[in-house]
Coordinates of C-alpha atoms and ligand atoms in Angstrom, one line a residue:
Chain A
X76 CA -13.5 1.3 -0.8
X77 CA -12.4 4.4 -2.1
X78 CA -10.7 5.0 0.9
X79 CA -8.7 2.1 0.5
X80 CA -7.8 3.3 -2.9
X81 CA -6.5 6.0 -1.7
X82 CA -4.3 4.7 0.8
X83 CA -3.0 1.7 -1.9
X84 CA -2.4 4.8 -4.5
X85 CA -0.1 6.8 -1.7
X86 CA 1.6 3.5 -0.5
X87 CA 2.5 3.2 -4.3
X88 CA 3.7 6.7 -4.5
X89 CA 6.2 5.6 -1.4
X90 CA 6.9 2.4 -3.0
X91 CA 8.0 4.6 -6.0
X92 CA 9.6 6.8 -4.3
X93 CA 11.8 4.2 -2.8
X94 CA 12.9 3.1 -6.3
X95 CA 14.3 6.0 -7.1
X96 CA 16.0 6.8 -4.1
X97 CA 17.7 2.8 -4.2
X98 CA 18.7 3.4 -8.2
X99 CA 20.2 6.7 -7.5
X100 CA 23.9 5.9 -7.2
X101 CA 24.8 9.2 -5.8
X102 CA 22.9 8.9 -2.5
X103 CA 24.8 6.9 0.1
X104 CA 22.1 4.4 1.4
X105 CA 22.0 1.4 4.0
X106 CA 20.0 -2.2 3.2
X107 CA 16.7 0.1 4.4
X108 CA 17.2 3.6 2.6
X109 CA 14.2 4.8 4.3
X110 CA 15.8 4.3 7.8
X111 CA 18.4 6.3 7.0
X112 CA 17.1 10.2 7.0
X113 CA 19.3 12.9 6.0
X114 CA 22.9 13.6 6.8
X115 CA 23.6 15.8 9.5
X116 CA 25.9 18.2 7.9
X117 CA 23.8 20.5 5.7
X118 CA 26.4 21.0 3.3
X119 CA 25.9 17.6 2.3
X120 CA 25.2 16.9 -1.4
X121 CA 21.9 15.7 -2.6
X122 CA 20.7 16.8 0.6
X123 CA 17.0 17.6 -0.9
X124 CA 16.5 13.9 -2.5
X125 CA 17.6 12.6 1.4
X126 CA 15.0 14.3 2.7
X127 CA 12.6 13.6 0.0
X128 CA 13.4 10.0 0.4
X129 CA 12.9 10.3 4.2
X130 CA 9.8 12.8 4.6
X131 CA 7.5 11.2 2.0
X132 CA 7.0 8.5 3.6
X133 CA 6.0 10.4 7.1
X134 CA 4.0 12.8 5.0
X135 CA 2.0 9.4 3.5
X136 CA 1.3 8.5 7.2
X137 CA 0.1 11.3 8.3
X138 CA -2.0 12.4 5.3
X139 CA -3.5 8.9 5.3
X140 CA -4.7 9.9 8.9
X141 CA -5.7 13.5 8.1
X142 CA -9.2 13.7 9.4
X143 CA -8.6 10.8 10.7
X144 CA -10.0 12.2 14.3
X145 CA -11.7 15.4 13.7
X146 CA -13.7 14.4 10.9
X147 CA -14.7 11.8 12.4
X148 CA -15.9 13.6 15.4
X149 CA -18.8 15.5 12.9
X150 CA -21.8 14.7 10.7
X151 CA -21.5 10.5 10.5
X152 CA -19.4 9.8 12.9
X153 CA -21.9 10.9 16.0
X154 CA -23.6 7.4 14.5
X155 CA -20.3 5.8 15.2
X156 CA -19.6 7.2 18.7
X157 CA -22.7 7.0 20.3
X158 CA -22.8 3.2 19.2
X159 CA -19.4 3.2 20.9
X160 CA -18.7 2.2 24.7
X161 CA -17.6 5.1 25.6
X162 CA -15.8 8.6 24.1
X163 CA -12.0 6.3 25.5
X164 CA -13.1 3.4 23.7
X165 CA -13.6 5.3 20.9
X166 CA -10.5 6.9 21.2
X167 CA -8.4 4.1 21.7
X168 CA -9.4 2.4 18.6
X169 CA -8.5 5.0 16.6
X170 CA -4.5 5.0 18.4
X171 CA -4.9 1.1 17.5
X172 CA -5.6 1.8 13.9
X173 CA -3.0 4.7 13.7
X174 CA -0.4 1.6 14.8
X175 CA -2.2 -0.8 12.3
X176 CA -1.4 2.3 9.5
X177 CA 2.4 3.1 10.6
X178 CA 3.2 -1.2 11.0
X179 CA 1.6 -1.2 7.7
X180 CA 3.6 1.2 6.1
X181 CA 7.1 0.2 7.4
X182 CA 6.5 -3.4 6.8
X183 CA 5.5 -2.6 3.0
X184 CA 8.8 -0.2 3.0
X185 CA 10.9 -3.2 4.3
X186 CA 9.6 -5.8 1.8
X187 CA 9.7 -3.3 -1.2
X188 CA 13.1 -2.0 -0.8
X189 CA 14.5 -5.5 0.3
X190 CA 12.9 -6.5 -3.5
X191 CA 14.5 -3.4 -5.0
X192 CA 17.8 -4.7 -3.7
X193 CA 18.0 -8.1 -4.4
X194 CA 16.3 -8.1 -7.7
X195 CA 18.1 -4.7 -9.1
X196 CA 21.6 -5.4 -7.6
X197 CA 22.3 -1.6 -6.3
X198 CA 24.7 -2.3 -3.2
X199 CA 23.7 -0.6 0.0
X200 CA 27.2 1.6 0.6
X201 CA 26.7 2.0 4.2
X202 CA 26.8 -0.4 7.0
X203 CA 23.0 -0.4 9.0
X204 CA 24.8 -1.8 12.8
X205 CA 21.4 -2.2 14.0
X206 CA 18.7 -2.9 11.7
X207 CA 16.4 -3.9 14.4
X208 CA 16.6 -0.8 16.8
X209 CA 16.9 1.4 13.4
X210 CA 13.0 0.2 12.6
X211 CA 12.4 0.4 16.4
X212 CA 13.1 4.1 16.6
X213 CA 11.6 4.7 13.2
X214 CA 8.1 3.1 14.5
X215 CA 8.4 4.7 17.7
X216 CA 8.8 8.4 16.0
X217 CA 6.4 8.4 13.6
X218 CA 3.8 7.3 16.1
X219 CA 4.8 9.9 17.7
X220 CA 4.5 12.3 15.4
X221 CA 1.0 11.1 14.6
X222 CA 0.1 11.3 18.4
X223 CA 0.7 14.8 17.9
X224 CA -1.6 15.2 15.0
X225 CA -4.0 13.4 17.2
X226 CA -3.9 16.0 19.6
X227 CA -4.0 18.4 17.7
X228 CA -6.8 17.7 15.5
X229 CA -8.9 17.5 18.7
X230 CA -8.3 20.7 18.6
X231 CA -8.7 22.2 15.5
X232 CA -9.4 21.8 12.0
X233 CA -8.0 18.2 10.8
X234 CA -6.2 20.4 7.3
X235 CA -4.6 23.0 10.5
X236 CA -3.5 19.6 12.5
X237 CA -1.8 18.3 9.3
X238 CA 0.3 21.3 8.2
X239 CA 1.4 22.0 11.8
X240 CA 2.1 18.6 12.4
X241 CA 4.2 18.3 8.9
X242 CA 5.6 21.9 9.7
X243 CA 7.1 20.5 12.8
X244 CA 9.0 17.7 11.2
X245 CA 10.4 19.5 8.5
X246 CA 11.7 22.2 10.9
X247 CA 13.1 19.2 13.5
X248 CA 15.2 18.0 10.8
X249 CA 16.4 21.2 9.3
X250 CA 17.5 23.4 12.2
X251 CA 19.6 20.2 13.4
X252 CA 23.0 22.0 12.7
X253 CA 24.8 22.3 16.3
X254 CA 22.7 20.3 18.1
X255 CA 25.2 18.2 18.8
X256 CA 26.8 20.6 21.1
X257 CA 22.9 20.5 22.9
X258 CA 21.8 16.9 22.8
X259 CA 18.5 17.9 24.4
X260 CA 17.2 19.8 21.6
X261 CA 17.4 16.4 20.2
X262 CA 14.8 15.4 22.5
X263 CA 12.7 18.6 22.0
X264 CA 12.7 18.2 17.5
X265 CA 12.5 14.0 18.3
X266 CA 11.8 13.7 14.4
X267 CA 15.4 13.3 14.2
X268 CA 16.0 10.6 16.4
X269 CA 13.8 8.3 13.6
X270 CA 17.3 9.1 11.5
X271 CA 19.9 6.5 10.8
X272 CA 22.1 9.3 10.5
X273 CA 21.6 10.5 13.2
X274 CA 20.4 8.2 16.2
X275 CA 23.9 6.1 15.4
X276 CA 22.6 3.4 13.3
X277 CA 25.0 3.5 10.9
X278 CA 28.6 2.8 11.1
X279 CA 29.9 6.1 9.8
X280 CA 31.5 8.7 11.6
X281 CA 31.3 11.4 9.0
X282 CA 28.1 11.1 8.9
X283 CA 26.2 10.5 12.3
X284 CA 25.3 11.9 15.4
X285 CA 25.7 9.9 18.5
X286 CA 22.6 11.4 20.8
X287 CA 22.9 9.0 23.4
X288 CA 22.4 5.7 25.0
X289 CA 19.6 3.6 22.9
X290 CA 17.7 2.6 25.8
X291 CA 17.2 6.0 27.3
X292 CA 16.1 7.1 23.7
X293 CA 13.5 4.4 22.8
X294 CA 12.3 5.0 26.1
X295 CA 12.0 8.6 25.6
X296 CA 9.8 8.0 22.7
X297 CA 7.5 5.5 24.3
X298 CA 7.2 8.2 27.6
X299 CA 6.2 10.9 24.4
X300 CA 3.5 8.6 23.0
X301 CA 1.7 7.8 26.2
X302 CA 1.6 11.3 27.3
X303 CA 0.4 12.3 24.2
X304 CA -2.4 10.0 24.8
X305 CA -3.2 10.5 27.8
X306 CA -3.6 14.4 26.7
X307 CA -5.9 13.1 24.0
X308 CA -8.0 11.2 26.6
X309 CA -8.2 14.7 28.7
X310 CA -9.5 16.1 25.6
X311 CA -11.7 13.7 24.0
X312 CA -13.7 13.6 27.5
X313 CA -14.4 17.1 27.2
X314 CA -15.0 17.6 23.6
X315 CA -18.1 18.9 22.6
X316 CA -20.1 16.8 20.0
X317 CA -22.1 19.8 17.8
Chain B
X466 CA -35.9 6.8 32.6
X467 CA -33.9 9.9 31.8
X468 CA -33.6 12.5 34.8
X469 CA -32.4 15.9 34.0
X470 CA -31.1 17.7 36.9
X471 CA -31.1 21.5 36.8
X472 CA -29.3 21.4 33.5
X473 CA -27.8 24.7 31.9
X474 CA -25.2 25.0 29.4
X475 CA -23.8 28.3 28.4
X476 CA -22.1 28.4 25.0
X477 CA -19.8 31.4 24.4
X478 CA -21.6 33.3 26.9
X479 CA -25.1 33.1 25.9
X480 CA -27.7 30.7 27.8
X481 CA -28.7 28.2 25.5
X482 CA -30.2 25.7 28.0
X483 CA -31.1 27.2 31.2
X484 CA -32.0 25.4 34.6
X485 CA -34.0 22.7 33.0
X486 CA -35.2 20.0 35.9
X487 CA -37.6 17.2 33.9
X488 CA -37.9 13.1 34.1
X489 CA -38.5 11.4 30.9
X490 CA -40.1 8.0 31.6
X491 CA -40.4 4.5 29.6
X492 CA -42.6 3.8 27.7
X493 CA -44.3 7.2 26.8
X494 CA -43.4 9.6 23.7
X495 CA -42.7 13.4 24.4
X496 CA -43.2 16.1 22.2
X497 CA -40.6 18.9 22.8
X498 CA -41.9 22.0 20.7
X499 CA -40.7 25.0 20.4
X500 CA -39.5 28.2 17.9
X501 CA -36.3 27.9 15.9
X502 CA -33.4 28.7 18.2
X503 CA -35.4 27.7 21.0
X504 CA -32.7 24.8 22.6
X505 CA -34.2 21.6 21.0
X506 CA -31.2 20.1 19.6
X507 CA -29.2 21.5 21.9
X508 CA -31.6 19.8 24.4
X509 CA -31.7 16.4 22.8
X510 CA -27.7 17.0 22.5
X511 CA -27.1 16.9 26.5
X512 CA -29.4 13.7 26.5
X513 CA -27.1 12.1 24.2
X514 CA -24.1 13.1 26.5
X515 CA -22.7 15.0 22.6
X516 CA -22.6 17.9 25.2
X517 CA -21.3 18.7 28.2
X518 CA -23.2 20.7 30.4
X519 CA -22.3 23.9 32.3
X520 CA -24.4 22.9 35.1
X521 CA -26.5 20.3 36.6
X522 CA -26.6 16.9 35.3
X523 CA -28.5 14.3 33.1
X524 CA -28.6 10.6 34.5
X525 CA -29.8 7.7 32.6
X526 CA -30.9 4.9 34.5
X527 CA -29.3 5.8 37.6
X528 CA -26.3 6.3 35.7
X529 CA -24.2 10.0 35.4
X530 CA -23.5 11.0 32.0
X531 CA -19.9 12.2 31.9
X532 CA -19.3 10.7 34.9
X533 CA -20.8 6.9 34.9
X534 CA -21.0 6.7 31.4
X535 CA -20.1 8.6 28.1
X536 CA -23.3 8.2 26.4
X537 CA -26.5 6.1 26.9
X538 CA -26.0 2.4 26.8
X539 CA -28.9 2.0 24.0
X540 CA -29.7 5.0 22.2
X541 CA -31.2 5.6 18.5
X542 CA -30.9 9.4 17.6
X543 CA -31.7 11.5 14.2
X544 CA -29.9 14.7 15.2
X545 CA -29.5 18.4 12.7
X546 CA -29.1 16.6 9.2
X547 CA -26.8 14.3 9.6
X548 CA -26.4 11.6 6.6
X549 CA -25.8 8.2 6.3
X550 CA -22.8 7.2 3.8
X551 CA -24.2 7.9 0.0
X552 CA -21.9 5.2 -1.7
X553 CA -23.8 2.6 -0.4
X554 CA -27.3 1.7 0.0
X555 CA -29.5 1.5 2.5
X556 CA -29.3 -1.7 3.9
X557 CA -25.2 -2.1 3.7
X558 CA -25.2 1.1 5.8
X559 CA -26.9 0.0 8.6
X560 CA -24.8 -3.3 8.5
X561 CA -21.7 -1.3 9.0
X562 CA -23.7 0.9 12.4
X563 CA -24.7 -2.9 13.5
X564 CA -21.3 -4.3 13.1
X565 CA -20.3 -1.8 16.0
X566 CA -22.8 -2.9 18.8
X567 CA -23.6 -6.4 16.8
X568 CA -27.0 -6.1 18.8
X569 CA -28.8 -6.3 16.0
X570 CA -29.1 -8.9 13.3
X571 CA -29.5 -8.8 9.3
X572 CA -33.5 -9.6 10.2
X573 CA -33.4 -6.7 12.4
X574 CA -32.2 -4.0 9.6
X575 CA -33.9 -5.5 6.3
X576 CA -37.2 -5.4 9.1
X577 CA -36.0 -1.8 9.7
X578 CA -36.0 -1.2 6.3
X579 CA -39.1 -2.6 5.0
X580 CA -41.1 -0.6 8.1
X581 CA -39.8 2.9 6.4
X582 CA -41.4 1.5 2.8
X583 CA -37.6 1.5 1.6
X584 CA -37.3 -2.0 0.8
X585 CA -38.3 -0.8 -2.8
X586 CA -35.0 1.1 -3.4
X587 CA -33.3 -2.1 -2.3
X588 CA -30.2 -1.6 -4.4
X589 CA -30.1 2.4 -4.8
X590 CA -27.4 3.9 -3.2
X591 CA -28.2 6.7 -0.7
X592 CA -26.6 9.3 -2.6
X593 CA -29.5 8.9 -5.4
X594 CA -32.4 9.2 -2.5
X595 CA -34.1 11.9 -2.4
X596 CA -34.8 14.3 1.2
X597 CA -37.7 12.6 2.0
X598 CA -36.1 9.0 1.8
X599 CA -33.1 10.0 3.6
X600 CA -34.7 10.9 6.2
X601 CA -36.7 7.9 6.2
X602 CA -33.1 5.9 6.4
X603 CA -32.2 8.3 9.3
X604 CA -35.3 6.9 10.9
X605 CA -35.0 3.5 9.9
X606 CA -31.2 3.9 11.7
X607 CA -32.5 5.2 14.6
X608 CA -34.7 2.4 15.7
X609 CA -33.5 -1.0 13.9
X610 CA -31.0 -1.9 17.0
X611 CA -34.7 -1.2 18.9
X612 CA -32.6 1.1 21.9
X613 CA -34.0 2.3 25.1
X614 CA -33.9 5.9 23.9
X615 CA -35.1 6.9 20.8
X616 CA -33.9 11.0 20.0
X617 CA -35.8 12.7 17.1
X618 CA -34.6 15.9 16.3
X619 CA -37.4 17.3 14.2
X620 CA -38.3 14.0 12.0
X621 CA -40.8 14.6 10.2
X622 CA -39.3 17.1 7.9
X623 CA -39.1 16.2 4.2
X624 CA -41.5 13.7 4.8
X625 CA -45.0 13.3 2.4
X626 CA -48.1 13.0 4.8
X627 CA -48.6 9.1 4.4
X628 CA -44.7 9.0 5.4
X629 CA -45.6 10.5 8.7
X630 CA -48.7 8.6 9.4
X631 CA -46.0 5.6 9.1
X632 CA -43.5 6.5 11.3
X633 CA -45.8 8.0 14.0
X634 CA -47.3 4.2 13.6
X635 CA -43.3 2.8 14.3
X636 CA -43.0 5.2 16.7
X637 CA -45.6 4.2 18.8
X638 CA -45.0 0.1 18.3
X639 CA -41.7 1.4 19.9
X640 CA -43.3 3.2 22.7
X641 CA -45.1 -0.1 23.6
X642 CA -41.8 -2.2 23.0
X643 CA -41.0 0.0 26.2
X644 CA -38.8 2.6 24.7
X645 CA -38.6 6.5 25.6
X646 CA -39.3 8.5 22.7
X647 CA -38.5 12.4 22.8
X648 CA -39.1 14.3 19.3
X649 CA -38.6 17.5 18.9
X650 CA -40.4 20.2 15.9
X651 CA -41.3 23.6 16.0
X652 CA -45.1 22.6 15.0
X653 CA -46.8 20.6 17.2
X654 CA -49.1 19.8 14.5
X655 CA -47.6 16.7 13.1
X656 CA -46.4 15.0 16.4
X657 CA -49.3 15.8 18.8
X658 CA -51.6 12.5 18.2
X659 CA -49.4 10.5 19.0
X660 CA -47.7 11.9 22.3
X661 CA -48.2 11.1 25.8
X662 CA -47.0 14.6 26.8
X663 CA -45.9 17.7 25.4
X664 CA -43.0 20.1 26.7
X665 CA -42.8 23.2 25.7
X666 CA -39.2 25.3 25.4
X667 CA -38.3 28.6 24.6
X668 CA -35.1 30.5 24.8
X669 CA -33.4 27.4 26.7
X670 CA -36.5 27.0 29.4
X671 CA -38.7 24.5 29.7
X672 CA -42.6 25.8 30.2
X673 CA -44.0 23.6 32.4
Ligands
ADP1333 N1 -22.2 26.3 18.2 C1 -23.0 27.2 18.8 N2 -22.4 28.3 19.5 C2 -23.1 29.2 20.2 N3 -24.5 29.2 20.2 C3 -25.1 28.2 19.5 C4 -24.4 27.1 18.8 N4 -25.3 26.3 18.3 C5 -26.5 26.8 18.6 N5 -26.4 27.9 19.4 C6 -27.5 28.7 19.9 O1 -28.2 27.9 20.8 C7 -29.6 28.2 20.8 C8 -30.4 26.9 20.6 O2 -30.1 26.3 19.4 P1 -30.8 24.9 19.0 O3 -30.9 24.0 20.1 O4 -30.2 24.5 17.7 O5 -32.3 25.5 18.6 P2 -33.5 24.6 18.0 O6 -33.0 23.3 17.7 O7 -34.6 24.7 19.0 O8 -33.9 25.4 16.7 C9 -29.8 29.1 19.6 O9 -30.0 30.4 20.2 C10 -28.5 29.1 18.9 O10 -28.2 30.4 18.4
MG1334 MG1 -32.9 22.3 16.0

């Protein structure tokens, strides 16, 4: 029960966070703000509350999961595991409640911002051209992202897993400046590609990156997740219980 | 039946289980004694597959662990100090171990329960027990789904002396239910009655 607290506190925290970014009339937004990231140039203004806007609601996700496999992996949960069919089984049913977190959290961003904006009139200034593939890539990337923590905390320490993991992202989308002259380093800081501004979601020259065909990224990130898992499953088979 | 295979597992270089060939049958209760540091828990650790080994193999019921299967099909274990959740109380933690396997009914864990003499902290959450009646829980979790294996790492610690005369009376309704029971303590003492056989160990060896 406390656990849910928590998580219902931090989705409030997004929720909130959402307001502000919807009522601020100085940041450009589309009908999702949350899809939208940060704008590539890094002159930009209000560059900071784009990111903010963006990165809390990654940073929810993947504090929500801190621990999420490492901790588990001590203490109590040897009860849990061993009453599992297997160390896989076990595995996979944390991957299916990582999904069950993210679908969570997008589906509460899209109903809370979709109230913001009908009930608070504040005009979404850019154009979203597709909304669906927008929350397809922005799925797709934070799972990946949390694949990576995954791996990672079957590795280490679950607090390590979490700053690395969050370290990551914030570099991916910070060191973007040129990349467009080197659309694989796209590829390599994927956070990015979650970004309305810059997978091409939005209708606005000015202000987005075209990375490539949609198919060949969506893809890309579906290829990412599985092989993250599949190094997960190499690990958690070997993983010593102590 | 459990059949360890000349099992060794080296941990940062030092041989904490070394070359140990043994078969555990049903039905009978094993005392493994031996000195702190000895390889008990690491020992009962392999069994439950929470290792891997270096070398050699454990196979349970024909079955390779790490290979066959992950971990025992039906195992009960009390292993180190490990703790059930404190927020809740005793019989609402073992509902959420049951819901995994849902091998065993609410009958099952309130029997479970009423065996260890907790039924009369019905309602007090764990985090208000004291040593002894954790451990008592611990016990009470390790046998209420009644598994095939039953892994006690040192039980009887914390207990009062009537507390043991109780469990070593569970522990050997389970041995006639049909269950192999291993239990591990560095004084042979407190488990000897009731076993059918006693290993010894020392630095990772089994004295046989
Ligand atoms: N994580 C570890 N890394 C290296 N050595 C360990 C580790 N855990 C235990 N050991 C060593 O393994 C040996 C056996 O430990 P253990 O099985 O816990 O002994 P017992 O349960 O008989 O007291 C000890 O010598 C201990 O120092
Ligand atoms: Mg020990």
């Amino acid at each position: 029960m406390t656990q849910f607290r928590n998580d219902a506190f931090i989705l409030f925290i997004v929720a909130l966070i959402q307001y502000v970014y919807v009522m601020n009339d100085s940041l450009a937004h589309s009908s999702f703000p949350f899809l939208d990231g940060v704008p590539t140039p890094v002159s930009y203004p209000h560059l900071v509350s784009y990111l903010v806007g963006w990165y809390i609601s990654i940073a929810a996700s993947s504090f929500i999961l801190l621990g999420h496999i490492s901790d588990s992996l001590l203490d109590y949960g040897k009860y849990i595991i061993l009453r599992g069919k297997s160390r896989i089984s076990w595995l996979m049913s944390k991957a299916i409640h990582m999904w069950r977190v993210v679908l969570i959290l997008v589906f509460s961003q899209l109903i809370v911002t979709t109230f913001f904006q009908t009930t608070l009139d504040s005009n979404p200034v850019l154009e979203l051209t597709h909304p669906f593939e927008g929350i397809l890539f922005y799925v797709l990337t934070i799972m990946a992202i949390l694949s990576i923590q995954m791996i990672l905390e079957l590795h280490m320490k679950s607090q390590l897993a979490f700053i690395l993991t969050n370290c990551y992202v914030l570099l991916s989308i910070t060191i973007v400046e040129g990349f467009s002259q080197k659309k694989v380093l796209f590829h390599v800081f994927f956070p990015n590609l979650s970004m309305g501004f810059r997978n091409g979601m939005i209708a606005n020259p000015t202000l987005q990156e075209i990375i490539g065909p949609f198919n060949e990224l969506w893809l890309f990130l579906v290829v990412m997740i599985l092989f993250l898992l599949c190094l997960s499953v190499i690990r958690i088979k070997k993983i010593e219980l102590m | 039946m459990i059949e360890i295979d000349d099992l060794s597992k080296k941990l940062k270089k030092s041989d904490v289980l070394q070359n140990i060939t043994y078969t555990f049958e049903k039905g009978r209760i094993y005392g493994l004694v031996g000195k702190n540091g000895s390889g008990k828990t690491m020992l009962l650790r392999a069994i439950a597959g929470l290792i891997i080994p270096t070398e050699g193999s454990v196979t349970i019921d024909g079955k390779v662990l790490h290979k066959d299967i992950s971990f025992p099909p039906s195992i009960g274990i009390i292993i180190e100090n490990l703790e059930l959740l404190p927020q809740f109380d005793a019989e609402t933690n073992l509902k959420i171990l049951a819901a995994i396997k849902k091998t065993a009914s609410l009958k099952d864990i309130q029997h479970a329960i009423k065996r260890l003499e907790l039924d009369r902290f019905a309602t007090l959450k764990v985090r208000k027990y004291s040593l002894g009646m954790k451990q008592r829980l611990n016990i009470a979790q390790a046998i209420f789904e009644k598994p095939d294996i039953i892994l006690l790492d040192e039980p009887t610690n914390a207990i009062d002396e009537k507390g043991v005369e109780r469990v070593l009376d569970i522990l050997q309704e389970e041995r006639d239910r049909g269950a192999t029971i291993i239990i591990s303590t560095h004084n042979k003492d407190d488990v000897f009655p009731i076993c059918d056989e006693i290993i010894e160990i020392s630095n990772g060896r089994l004295k046989l």
